């Protein structure tokens, strides 16, 4: 299934994409795409519904973040071998873990706001994991049972805030609008090999990132197991798993985003996003 949320901010309707790409309204079956609706038994009930029996929604309407009410937005840093090389960093022995604040989550095509004082606004196309079945101390061999699906994430980053303002990376990772998520939550049965998906990102029509999840150092099942050693994972938690090379900071000379710039990005099988950068008020 490809699950999504359609409508204005705060008024999104849960939906499933039919075979012709039309979103179909799931409001009569679930209150939203998040929390209990992502438990394995709930997804099985949704899978049994014939999408053609559901009311069609306007395919031109805004698409919201594909997960509602995420409790945690966890990120893995330097998780692609070729990106670590680009950054001049050693390949980590264990996953580097940081957070994006859930208040940064927006729809896949919503504007990205360049914050006040921002001088080094950057992009990162990433594969997102959405947790379904809660758990702690999850064995890697059981991790797939806890994954509701996968999604596209743009890990928008302000490098000056992240690296030059003291403290942890989170300063430059969780500003408002820094977490476009979606368009779809794609259940694992729709993906042939999550460890070999093409990933790309363009800025103003120029291709900067063109990589693959095959160069991930730590794979999704390991990441889920690893994180569950340090925190319980809950239905609707989002884990963003790192980016391939081609970020703005890695260009020679570096290239950063300004108001008026546009980003377009995608992951094979997970859809596309498009954002315009605007200035903060």
XYZ file of N, CA and C in Angstrom:
843
model
N 0.832 -1.197 0.000
C 0.000 0.000 0.000
C 0.865 1.246 0.000
N 0.312 2.284 -0.597
C 0.891 3.620 -0.498
C -0.127 4.482 0.249
N 0.202 4.808 1.499
C -0.684 5.588 2.355
C -0.236 7.043 2.350
N -1.196 7.955 2.407
C -0.871 9.374 2.384
C -1.948 10.152 3.116
N -1.709 11.451 3.239
C -2.642 12.336 3.940
C -2.866 13.552 3.044
N -4.124 13.849 2.759
C -4.465 14.849 1.749
C -5.322 15.940 2.372
N -4.929 17.208 2.127
C -5.737 18.323 2.589
C -4.906 19.428 3.205
N -5.551 20.506 3.652
C -4.836 21.638 4.246
C -4.153 21.242 5.547
N -3.135 21.992 5.977
C -2.444 21.683 7.234
C -3.424 21.600 8.410
N -3.336 20.513 9.138
C -4.210 20.310 10.279
C -5.560 19.718 9.942
N -5.873 19.602 8.645
C -7.165 19.055 8.226
C -6.988 17.940 7.190
N -5.839 17.282 7.226
C -5.564 16.233 6.254
C -6.475 15.031 6.473
N -6.860 14.396 5.385
C -7.627 13.158 5.435
C -6.702 11.981 5.143
N -6.868 10.867 5.878
C -6.076 9.680 5.560
C -6.525 9.097 4.236
N -5.558 8.593 3.471
C -5.904 8.107 2.136
C -4.974 6.972 1.738
N -5.413 6.224 0.737
C -4.596 5.191 0.110
C -4.591 5.474 -1.389
N -3.468 5.244 -2.021
C -3.348 5.482 -3.453
C -3.859 4.258 -4.202
N -4.754 4.477 -5.173
C -5.226 3.335 -5.954
C -4.266 3.053 -7.108
N -4.564 2.054 -7.896
C -3.640 1.615 -8.942
C -3.442 2.655 -10.035
N -4.369 3.589 -10.156
C -4.235 4.635 -11.171
C -3.650 5.928 -10.611
N -3.228 5.890 -9.328
C -2.600 7.062 -8.730
C -3.564 8.064 -8.130
N -4.810 7.668 -7.931
C -5.817 8.544 -7.327
C -5.874 8.267 -5.832
N -5.782 9.309 -4.980
C -5.931 9.083 -3.538
C -7.380 8.791 -3.172
N -7.583 7.771 -2.357
C -8.917 7.355 -1.937
C -9.062 7.556 -0.432
N -10.186 8.117 -0.039
C -10.430 8.554 1.338
C -10.625 7.372 2.286
N -9.771 7.299 3.323
C -9.867 6.250 4.336
C -10.525 6.734 5.622
N -11.113 7.910 5.607
C -11.641 8.504 6.841
C -12.672 7.623 7.545
N -13.394 6.823 6.795
C -14.413 5.964 7.404
C -13.798 4.764 8.105
N -12.497 4.557 7.912
C -11.849 3.366 8.449
C -10.786 3.673 9.501
N -10.099 4.792 9.379
C -9.084 5.203 10.361
C -9.156 6.714 10.546
N -8.869 7.204 11.750
C -8.910 8.654 11.970
C -7.774 9.382 11.275
N -6.628 8.699 11.112
C -5.471 9.334 10.483
C -4.424 8.254 10.226
N -3.360 8.628 9.495
C -2.252 7.706 9.250
C -1.192 7.976 10.311
N -1.272 7.251 11.395
C -0.346 7.455 12.497
C -0.783 6.630 13.691
N 0.124 6.475 14.657
C -0.217 5.788 15.894
C -0.780 4.400 15.655
N -1.931 4.125 16.245
C -2.532 2.790 16.207
C -2.863 2.337 14.795
N -3.060 3.265 13.881
C -3.380 2.900 12.495
C -2.204 2.236 11.794
N -1.004 2.317 12.400
C 0.185 1.731 11.797
C 0.573 0.395 12.417
N -0.187 -0.068 13.397
C 0.066 -1.384 13.969
C -0.168 -2.461 12.905
N 0.528 -3.571 12.978
C 0.395 -4.598 11.934
C -1.047 -5.029 11.680
N -1.819 -5.217 12.748
C -3.196 -5.677 12.555
C -4.057 -4.606 11.888
N -3.763 -3.340 12.175
C -4.511 -2.248 11.542
C -4.168 -2.150 10.058
N -2.902 -2.313 9.721
C -2.502 -2.268 8.315
C -3.116 -3.425 7.528
N -3.245 -4.590 8.167
C -3.857 -5.725 7.489
C -5.318 -5.426 7.159
N -6.026 -4.756 8.057
C -7.418 -4.396 7.794
C -7.512 -3.410 6.631
N -6.583 -2.447 6.582
C -6.589 -1.487 5.477
C -6.258 -2.183 4.159
N -5.354 -3.142 4.215
C -4.955 -3.851 2.998
C -6.122 -4.652 2.407
N -7.048 -5.045 3.252
C -8.190 -5.844 2.785
C -9.266 -5.002 2.101
N -9.150 -3.689 2.185
C -10.156 -2.800 1.591
C -9.859 -2.608 0.105
N -10.862 -2.708 -0.724
C -10.717 -2.409 -2.150
C -10.675 -0.889 -2.322
N -9.543 -0.323 -2.740
C -9.468 1.135 -2.875
C -10.554 1.721 -3.773
N -10.978 0.949 -4.774
C -11.994 1.463 -5.702
C -13.360 1.619 -5.048
N -13.515 1.046 -3.845
C -14.781 1.207 -3.118
C -14.806 2.478 -2.285
N -13.686 3.185 -2.237
C -13.560 4.376 -1.399
C -13.769 5.648 -2.211
N -14.253 6.726 -1.577
C -14.418 7.993 -2.293
C -13.064 8.527 -2.784
N -13.081 9.056 -3.991
C -11.859 9.643 -4.545
C -11.643 11.043 -3.978
N -10.390 11.370 -3.696
C -10.015 12.719 -3.296
C -9.378 13.432 -4.488
N -9.321 14.730 -4.417
C -8.739 15.517 -5.510
C -7.237 15.299 -5.553
N -6.751 14.743 -6.649
C -5.330 14.443 -6.772
C -4.476 15.698 -6.803
N -5.102 16.858 -7.020
C -4.348 18.120 -7.063
C -4.283 18.813 -5.711
N -4.983 18.269 -4.712
C -4.965 18.887 -3.387
C -3.599 18.696 -2.718
N -3.323 19.560 -1.751
C -2.069 19.460 -1.002
C -1.927 18.089 -0.357
N -0.694 17.590 -0.329
C -0.368 16.366 0.381
C 0.376 16.739 1.657
N -0.082 16.219 2.777
C 0.586 16.469 4.043
C 1.675 15.442 4.304
N 2.379 15.607 5.417
C 3.336 14.581 5.846
C 2.610 13.250 5.914
N 3.253 12.170 5.500
C 2.568 10.881 5.394
C 2.341 10.217 6.741
N 2.894 10.768 7.819
C 2.680 10.247 9.171
C 2.146 11.384 10.041
N 1.077 11.118 10.757
C 0.507 12.105 11.671
C 0.986 11.841 13.089
N 1.300 12.911 13.814
C 1.579 12.792 15.240
C 2.783 11.952 15.592
N 3.853 12.042 14.779
C 5.067 11.278 15.093
C 5.577 11.651 16.475
N 5.864 10.636 17.284
C 6.373 10.906 18.627
C 7.846 11.235 18.637
N 8.606 10.592 17.746
C 10.048 10.822 17.656
C 10.446 10.935 16.194
N 11.442 11.778 15.930
C 12.017 11.931 14.591
C 13.525 11.767 14.790
N 13.988 10.537 14.584
C 15.362 10.160 14.903
C 16.165 10.108 13.609
N 17.406 10.559 13.650
C 18.241 10.595 12.453
C 19.567 9.891 12.687
N 20.098 9.345 11.608
C 21.401 8.687 11.622
C 22.347 9.515 10.763
N 23.473 9.910 11.333
C 24.424 10.761 10.625
C 25.544 9.972 9.976
N 26.062 10.497 8.862
C 27.225 9.920 8.169
C 27.040 8.421 7.928
N 25.864 8.042 7.426
C 25.541 6.626 7.270
C 25.744 6.112 5.851
N 26.287 6.929 4.968
C 26.628 6.479 3.627
C 28.140 6.591 3.475
N 28.790 5.511 3.060
C 30.247 5.507 2.973
C 30.752 6.605 2.061
N 30.058 6.829 0.920
C 30.521 7.845 -0.018
C 30.264 9.263 0.503
N 29.219 9.445 1.321
C 28.995 10.759 1.927
C 30.009 11.033 3.032
N 30.346 10.011 3.831
C 31.368 10.194 4.869
C 32.688 10.622 4.233
N 33.027 10.017 3.098
C 34.249 10.399 2.382
C 34.169 11.845 1.917
N 32.996 12.228 1.380
C 32.780 13.599 0.929
C 32.972 14.595 2.077
N 32.519 14.202 3.266
C 32.597 15.083 4.432
C 33.969 15.050 5.096
N 34.849 14.194 4.615
C 36.173 14.071 5.224
C 36.133 13.425 6.584
N 35.123 12.584 6.813
C 34.939 11.952 8.122
C 35.237 10.460 8.032
N 35.664 9.896 9.145
C 35.869 8.464 9.216
C 34.519 7.747 9.216
N 34.495 6.556 8.637
C 33.292 5.738 8.700
C 33.050 5.356 10.155
N 31.873 5.664 10.694
C 31.640 5.412 12.124
C 31.568 3.920 12.440
N 32.023 3.580 13.642
C 31.949 2.192 14.111
C 30.536 1.831 14.557
N 29.801 2.820 15.040
C 28.410 2.642 15.432
C 27.621 3.821 14.878
N 26.312 3.651 14.713
C 25.503 4.744 14.175
C 25.615 6.027 15.006
N 25.729 7.154 14.317
C 25.662 8.475 14.943
C 24.191 8.864 14.998
N 23.699 9.143 16.190
C 22.266 9.362 16.395
C 22.014 10.799 16.837
N 21.052 11.447 16.196
C 20.605 12.767 16.629
C 19.117 12.893 16.332
N 18.521 13.989 16.770
C 17.079 14.193 16.592
C 16.782 15.397 15.715
N 15.684 15.294 14.993
C 15.001 16.469 14.463
C 13.732 16.638 15.299
N 13.395 17.856 15.647
C 12.186 18.073 16.442
C 10.956 17.800 15.583
N 9.941 17.193 16.174
C 8.760 16.854 15.393
C 8.033 18.096 14.866
N 8.283 19.252 15.482
C 7.660 20.490 14.996
C 8.201 20.927 13.642
N 9.261 20.261 13.163
C 9.808 20.624 11.847
C 9.111 19.884 10.724
N 8.258 18.913 11.033
C 7.650 18.066 10.001
C 6.613 18.846 9.197
N 6.740 18.759 7.874
C 5.789 19.401 6.962
C 5.505 18.445 5.810
N 4.617 18.870 4.934
C 4.297 18.072 3.767
C 5.434 18.068 2.756
N 5.404 17.131 1.818
C 6.510 16.959 0.889
C 6.718 18.110 -0.075
N 5.684 18.894 -0.304
C 5.794 19.999 -1.259
C 5.562 21.362 -0.612
N 5.573 21.398 0.718
C 5.435 22.678 1.418
C 6.724 23.488 1.302
N 6.601 24.805 1.481
C 7.787 25.663 1.450
C 8.743 25.320 2.586
N 10.035 25.494 2.327
C 11.067 25.423 3.361
C 11.455 26.848 3.726
N 11.375 27.163 5.011
C 11.667 28.518 5.481
C 13.144 28.635 5.844
N 13.815 29.589 5.244
C 15.196 29.889 5.621
C 15.165 30.724 6.895
N 15.704 30.205 8.011
C 15.550 30.905 9.291
C 16.321 32.222 9.336
N 15.944 33.068 10.262
C 16.724 34.279 10.519
C 18.153 33.891 10.914
N 19.124 34.544 10.366
C 20.519 34.276 10.685
C 21.122 33.127 9.920
N 20.331 32.482 9.062
C 20.834 31.343 8.287
C 21.782 31.819 7.194
N 22.940 31.164 7.116
C 23.910 31.473 6.061
C 24.330 30.233 5.274
N 23.988 29.032 5.784
C 24.465 27.802 5.154
C 23.355 26.756 5.145
N 22.272 27.070 4.437
C 21.115 26.178 4.370
C 21.384 25.079 3.341
N 21.179 23.837 3.737
C 21.607 22.695 2.931
C 20.482 21.678 2.794
N 20.713 20.682 1.948
C 19.729 19.658 1.613
C 20.302 18.270 1.861
N 19.426 17.274 2.071
C 19.843 15.886 2.206
C 18.661 14.974 1.876
N 18.706 14.283 0.753
C 17.681 13.287 0.443
C 17.944 12.049 1.303
N 16.894 11.552 1.970
C 17.083 10.432 2.893
C 15.910 9.455 2.834
N 16.229 8.210 3.136
C 15.239 7.146 3.289
C 14.732 7.156 4.718
N 13.415 7.251 4.872
C 12.807 7.230 6.197
C 12.177 5.884 6.504
N 12.350 5.440 7.737
C 11.689 4.237 8.257
C 10.557 4.702 9.170
N 9.375 4.112 9.018
C 8.253 4.416 9.909
C 7.954 3.175 10.741
N 7.978 3.345 12.050
C 7.733 2.225 12.959
C 6.235 1.920 13.031
N 5.917 0.628 13.023
C 4.546 0.171 13.213
C 4.386 -0.503 14.565
N 4.934 -1.690 14.692
C 4.840 -2.443 15.948
C 5.845 -1.889 16.952
N 5.390 -1.431 18.130
C 6.318 -0.905 19.136
C 7.257 -1.989 19.651
N 8.376 -1.541 20.227
C 9.276 -2.522 20.802
C 10.516 -1.909 21.407
N 11.180 -2.668 22.240
C 12.485 -2.329 22.806
C 13.345 -3.584 22.748
N 14.650 -3.383 22.645
C 15.592 -4.509 22.550
C 15.157 -5.480 21.446
N 14.936 -4.920 20.275
C 14.465 -5.692 19.124
C 15.655 -6.408 18.477
N 15.550 -7.688 18.256
C 16.582 -8.418 17.523
C 16.576 -7.968 16.067
N 17.771 -7.893 15.485
C 17.860 -7.480 14.086
C 17.031 -8.401 13.190
N 16.993 -9.673 13.499
C 16.238 -10.629 12.695
C 14.729 -10.402 12.771
N 14.284 -9.676 13.801
C 12.854 -9.389 13.972
C 12.486 -7.967 13.570
N 13.459 -7.175 13.158
C 13.225 -5.751 12.935
C 12.155 -5.490 11.877
N 12.113 -6.297 10.825
C 11.124 -6.075 9.768
C 9.706 -6.127 10.301
N 9.485 -6.917 11.341
C 8.146 -7.021 11.920
C 7.701 -5.710 12.564
N 8.648 -4.829 12.847
C 8.346 -3.569 13.532
C 8.266 -2.381 12.575
N 8.495 -2.615 11.298
C 8.509 -1.529 10.307
C 7.172 -1.488 9.581
N 6.452 -0.367 9.727
C 5.187 -0.188 9.010
C 5.430 0.130 7.546
N 6.509 0.854 7.276
C 6.795 1.234 5.902
C 7.965 2.184 5.815
N 8.159 2.690 4.608
C 9.279 3.581 4.308
C 8.744 4.836 3.628
N 9.518 5.911 3.704
C 9.092 7.160 3.086
C 10.312 7.989 2.699
N 10.066 9.010 1.930
C 11.077 9.967 1.502
C 11.145 11.105 2.512
N 12.378 11.495 2.864
C 12.611 12.596 3.801
C 13.643 13.546 3.193
N 13.424 14.828 3.318
C 14.468 15.815 3.052
C 14.969 16.318 4.405
N 16.169 15.886 4.776
C 16.762 16.314 6.047
C 17.401 17.684 5.844
N 16.541 18.705 5.754
C 17.031 20.077 5.575
C 17.894 20.450 6.779
N 19.041 21.090 6.505
C 20.037 21.341 7.547
C 20.608 22.746 7.404
N 20.823 23.406 8.530
C 21.513 24.704 8.520
C 22.906 24.458 9.112
N 23.927 24.439 8.243
C 25.260 24.006 8.671
C 25.917 24.982 9.646
N 25.643 26.269 9.513
C 26.197 27.232 10.483
C 25.645 26.936 11.867
N 24.331 26.743 11.961
C 23.720 26.417 13.249
C 24.231 25.061 13.758
N 24.369 24.110 12.839
C 24.719 22.735 13.202
C 26.157 22.613 13.714
N 27.082 23.306 13.040
C 28.504 23.042 13.262
C 29.288 24.196 13.878
N 28.727 25.396 13.860
C 29.502 26.567 14.266
C 28.890 27.327 15.435
N 27.804 26.824 15.989
C 27.126 27.536 17.075
C 27.246 26.803 18.410
N 28.183 25.866 18.501
C 28.370 25.138 19.748
C 27.278 24.118 19.972
N 27.564 23.163 20.844
C 26.528 22.192 21.190
C 26.358 21.112 20.152
N 25.183 20.515 20.102
C 24.932 19.352 19.271
C 24.360 19.736 17.915
N 24.309 18.740 17.014
C 23.827 18.970 15.654
C 22.382 19.469 15.610
N 21.618 19.156 16.648
C 20.177 19.407 16.605
C 19.828 20.874 16.348
N 20.718 21.807 16.710
C 20.439 23.224 16.460
C 20.195 23.500 14.991
N 20.899 22.781 14.131
C 20.780 23.029 12.703
C 19.895 22.046 11.973
N 19.185 21.210 12.709
C 18.410 20.153 12.072
C 16.909 20.256 12.272
N 16.473 20.975 13.306
C 15.060 20.908 13.660
C 14.284 22.202 13.528
N 14.821 23.171 12.767
C 14.070 24.424 12.584
C 12.748 24.129 11.878
N 11.793 25.021 12.052
C 10.487 24.841 11.415
C 10.661 24.591 9.916
N 9.920 23.623 9.397
C 9.881 23.201 7.981
C 11.102 22.402 7.546
N 11.998 22.040 8.460
C 13.212 21.308 8.081
C 12.981 19.800 7.937
N 11.706 19.366 7.953
C 11.437 17.934 7.839
C 10.317 17.590 6.878
N 10.457 17.906 5.583
C 9.459 17.411 4.624
C 9.456 15.878 4.592
N 8.270 15.285 4.748
C 8.125 13.829 4.851
C 7.003 13.379 3.912
N 7.286 12.382 3.094
C 6.283 11.860 2.174
C 6.732 12.036 0.730
N 5.867 11.840 -0.246
C 4.408 11.920 -0.172
C 3.701 10.707 0.422
N 4.345 9.541 0.341
C 3.652 8.319 0.730
C 4.404 7.588 1.829
N 3.659 6.850 2.628
C 4.211 5.788 3.456
C 3.990 4.507 2.655
N 5.075 3.886 2.226
C 4.999 2.712 1.363
C 5.286 1.470 2.198
N 4.351 0.542 2.234
C 4.531 -0.658 3.043
C 5.620 -1.548 2.422
N 6.320 -2.313 3.259
C 7.493 -3.058 2.788
C 7.220 -4.026 1.642
N 5.998 -4.549 1.542
C 5.696 -5.515 0.485
C 5.749 -4.901 -0.903
N 5.750 -3.562 -0.987
C 5.794 -2.879 -2.286
C 7.222 -2.581 -2.736
N 8.203 -2.908 -1.914
C 9.593 -2.559 -2.208
C 10.398 -3.844 -2.397
N 11.029 -3.979 -3.559
C 11.797 -5.199 -3.846
C 13.014 -5.324 -2.932
N 13.786 -4.239 -2.816
C 15.011 -4.288 -2.012
C 15.298 -2.904 -1.462
N 14.970 -2.690 -0.200
C 15.154 -1.371 0.401
C 16.631 -0.989 0.479
N 17.504 -1.977 0.377
C 18.946 -1.717 0.440
C 19.562 -1.430 -0.929
N 18.716 -1.213 -1.925
C 19.227 -0.899 -3.256
C 18.228 -0.015 -4.001
N 17.978 1.165 -3.454
C 17.054 2.124 -4.047
C 17.812 3.353 -4.534
N 17.512 3.792 -5.746
C 18.132 5.008 -6.275
C 17.578 6.222 -5.534
N 18.476 7.181 -5.228
C 18.125 8.382 -4.483
C 18.724 9.581 -5.223
N 17.955 10.659 -5.352
C 18.466 11.809 -6.092
C 17.866 13.112 -5.564
N 18.561 14.204 -5.828
C 18.073 15.536 -5.447
C 18.636 16.586 -6.398
N 17.754 17.464 -6.877
C 18.123 18.580 -7.746
C 17.883 19.898 -7.024
N 18.721 20.884 -7.290
C 18.500 22.258 -6.838
C 18.480 23.147 -8.071
N 17.381 23.876 -8.226
C 17.203 24.762 -9.384
C 17.461 24.017 -10.695
N 17.030 22.751 -10.731
C 17.150 21.959 -11.942
C 18.485 21.280 -12.150
N 19.452 21.474 -11.257
C 20.764 20.852 -11.387
C 20.851 19.657 -10.440
N 21.282 18.522 -10.970
C 21.404 17.314 -10.166
C 22.644 17.408 -9.275
N 22.426 17.364 -7.944
C 23.517 17.378 -6.976
C 23.724 16.019 -6.321
N 22.624 15.370 -5.961
C 22.732 14.056 -5.335
C 22.189 13.003 -6.291
N 22.951 11.948 -6.499
C 22.539 10.854 -7.367
C 23.200 9.587 -6.818
N 22.556 8.963 -5.856
C 23.173 7.850 -5.141
C 22.226 6.688 -4.981
N 22.557 5.829 -4.047
C 21.773 4.615 -3.822
C 21.855 4.220 -2.357
N 20.761 3.635 -1.878
C 20.775 3.119 -0.503
C 21.734 1.948 -0.349
N 22.288 1.460 -1.465
C 23.236 0.343 -1.386
C 24.540 0.726 -0.701
N 24.842 2.030 -0.619
C 26.089 2.456 0.036
C 25.882 2.811 1.507
N 24.700 2.491 2.053
C 24.472 2.695 3.474
C 25.407 1.811 4.281
N 25.985 2.366 5.328
C 26.869 1.609 6.212
C 26.046 0.702 7.121
N 25.050 1.292 7.775
C 24.151 0.550 8.655
C 22.786 0.467 7.968
N 22.286 -0.745 7.770
C 21.062 -0.984 7.026
C 19.837 -0.809 7.934
N 18.649 -0.630 7.326
C 17.456 -0.342 8.130
C 17.182 -1.322 9.270
N 17.278 -2.612 9.021
C 16.973 -3.567 10.100
C 17.940 -3.418 11.266
N 19.217 -3.199 10.950
C 20.188 -2.998 12.024
C 19.888 -1.708 12.777
N 19.547 -0.652 12.055
C 19.268 0.637 12.690
C 18.106 0.515 13.675
N 17.032 -0.148 13.257
C 15.885 -0.333 14.155
C 16.311 -1.092 15.404
N 17.056 -2.164 15.225
C 17.519 -2.955 16.368
C 18.429 -2.119 17.270
N 19.349 -1.400 16.657
C 20.326 -0.610 17.422
C 19.621 0.460 18.255
N 18.731 1.215 17.628
C 18.054 2.292 18.360
C 17.213 1.748 19.509
N 16.659 0.572 19.315
C 15.782 0.021 20.356
C 16.547 -0.405 21.607
N 17.872 -0.374 21.540
C 18.680 -0.610 22.746
C 18.664 0.602 23.670
N 18.408 1.779 23.103
C 18.540 3.032 23.855
C 17.203 3.705 24.138
N 16.158 3.257 23.465
C 14.822 3.853 23.647
C 13.806 2.868 23.097
N 12.611 2.885 23.654
C 11.549 2.109 23.027
C 11.101 2.833 21.766
N 10.766 2.078 20.754
C 10.253 2.635 19.504
C 8.747 2.449 19.478
N 8.039 3.499 19.061
C 6.584 3.507 19.107
C 6.006 3.663 17.706
N 4.762 3.217 17.554
C 4.081 3.347 16.267
C 4.050 4.811 15.831
N 4.513 5.059 14.629
C 4.538 6.423 14.085
C 5.859 7.119 14.229
N 6.810 6.557 14.987
C 8.152 7.146 15.031
C 8.777 7.090 13.637
N 9.522 8.137 13.292
C 10.203 8.222 11.999
C 11.709 8.163 12.242
N 12.393 7.347 11.466
C 13.853 7.264 11.529
C 14.392 7.628 10.158
N 15.196 8.681 10.079
C 15.808 9.095 8.816
C 17.239 8.572 8.792
N 17.612 7.876 7.710
C 18.746 6.959 7.765
C 20.030 7.453 7.101
N 20.120 8.748 6.779
C 21.357 9.263 6.210
C 21.234 9.566 4.731
N 22.255 10.227 4.191
C 22.177 10.749 2.827
C 23.383 10.342 1.999
N 23.195 10.157 0.697
C 24.337 9.920 -0.191
C 25.094 11.220 -0.455
N 26.246 11.158 -1.158
C 27.027 12.372 -1.398
C 26.293 13.357 -2.307
N 26.797 14.597 -2.286
C 26.238 15.631 -3.137
C 25.550 16.752 -2.386
N 25.695 16.793 -1.054
C 25.095 17.892 -0.292
C 25.828 19.188 -0.599
N 25.185 20.304 -0.283
C 25.776 21.601 -0.591
C 27.107 21.835 0.085
N 27.219 21.395 1.335
C 28.450 21.574 2.090
C 29.623 20.855 1.431
N 29.343 19.792 0.672
C 30.397 19.007 0.059
C 30.862 19.506 -1.294
N 30.196 20.549 -1.826
C 30.611 21.083 -3.118
C 31.896 21.899 -2.964
N 32.603 22.058 -4.043
C 33.851 22.842 -4.031
C 33.751 23.943 -5.080
N 33.466 25.188 -4.664
C 33.187 25.628 -3.293
C 31.777 25.220 -2.849
N 31.489 25.298 -1.535
C 30.158 24.927 -1.047
C 29.057 25.745 -1.710
N 27.901 25.121 -1.835
C 26.716 25.762 -2.410
C 25.601 25.665 -1.373
N 24.984 26.797 -1.054
C 23.915 26.786 -0.062
C 22.650 27.417 -0.631
N 21.532 27.136 0.016
C 20.223 27.549 -0.461
C 19.891 28.975 -0.027
N 19.200 29.669 -0.915
C 18.701 31.010 -0.634
C 17.227 31.088 -0.998
N 16.543 32.099 -0.493
C 15.145 32.312 -0.838
C 15.017 32.402 -2.359
N 14.013 31.716 -2.885
C 13.812 31.660 -4.325
C 14.329 30.387 -4.967
N 15.212 29.666 -4.274
C 15.715 28.399 -4.797
C 14.638 27.316 -4.681
N 14.760 26.295 -5.506
C 13.831 25.176 -5.458
C 14.605 23.864 -5.345
N 14.030 22.919 -4.627
C 14.568 21.569 -4.505
C 13.549 20.582 -5.052
N 14.040 19.574 -5.745
C 13.211 18.448 -6.167
C 13.998 17.187 -5.878
N 13.354 16.195 -5.266
C 14.067 15.006 -4.832
C 13.160 13.793 -4.890
N 13.793 12.613 -4.923
C 13.004 11.391 -4.968
C 13.810 10.176 -4.591
N 13.101 9.122 -4.254
C 13.685 7.803 -4.023
C 12.843 6.802 -4.798
N 13.504 5.914 -5.478
C 12.854 4.891 -6.283
C 11.769 4.179 -5.472
N 10.534 4.230 -5.979
C 9.416 3.552 -5.341
C 8.740 4.319 -4.226
N 9.360 5.429 -3.778
C 8.817 6.179 -2.638
C 8.271 7.547 -3.019
N 8.317 7.886 -4.316
C 7.750 9.140 -4.766
C 8.741 10.279 -4.809
N 8.214 11.475 -5.018
C 9.022 12.681 -5.174
C 8.505 13.802 -4.284
N 9.398 14.737 -3.990
C 9.054 15.969 -3.283
C 9.529 17.160 -4.118
N 8.940 18.322 -3.861
C 9.410 19.578 -4.474
C 9.135 20.707 -3.496
N 10.187 21.459 -3.143
C 10.034 22.567 -2.193
C 10.645 23.851 -2.750
N 10.025 24.949 -2.421
C 10.595 26.269 -2.655
C 11.129 26.806 -1.339
N 12.250 27.515 -1.396
C 12.832 28.132 -0.205
C 12.307 29.569 -0.099
N 11.810 29.905 1.082
C 11.315 31.257 1.337
C 11.998 31.817 2.580
N 12.015 33.134 2.706
C 12.643 33.773 3.865
C 11.708 33.760 5.059
N 12.288 33.671 6.235
C 11.499 33.818 7.457
C 10.961 35.231 7.547
N 9.831 35.393 8.211
C 9.252 36.730 8.405
C 10.191 37.593 9.226
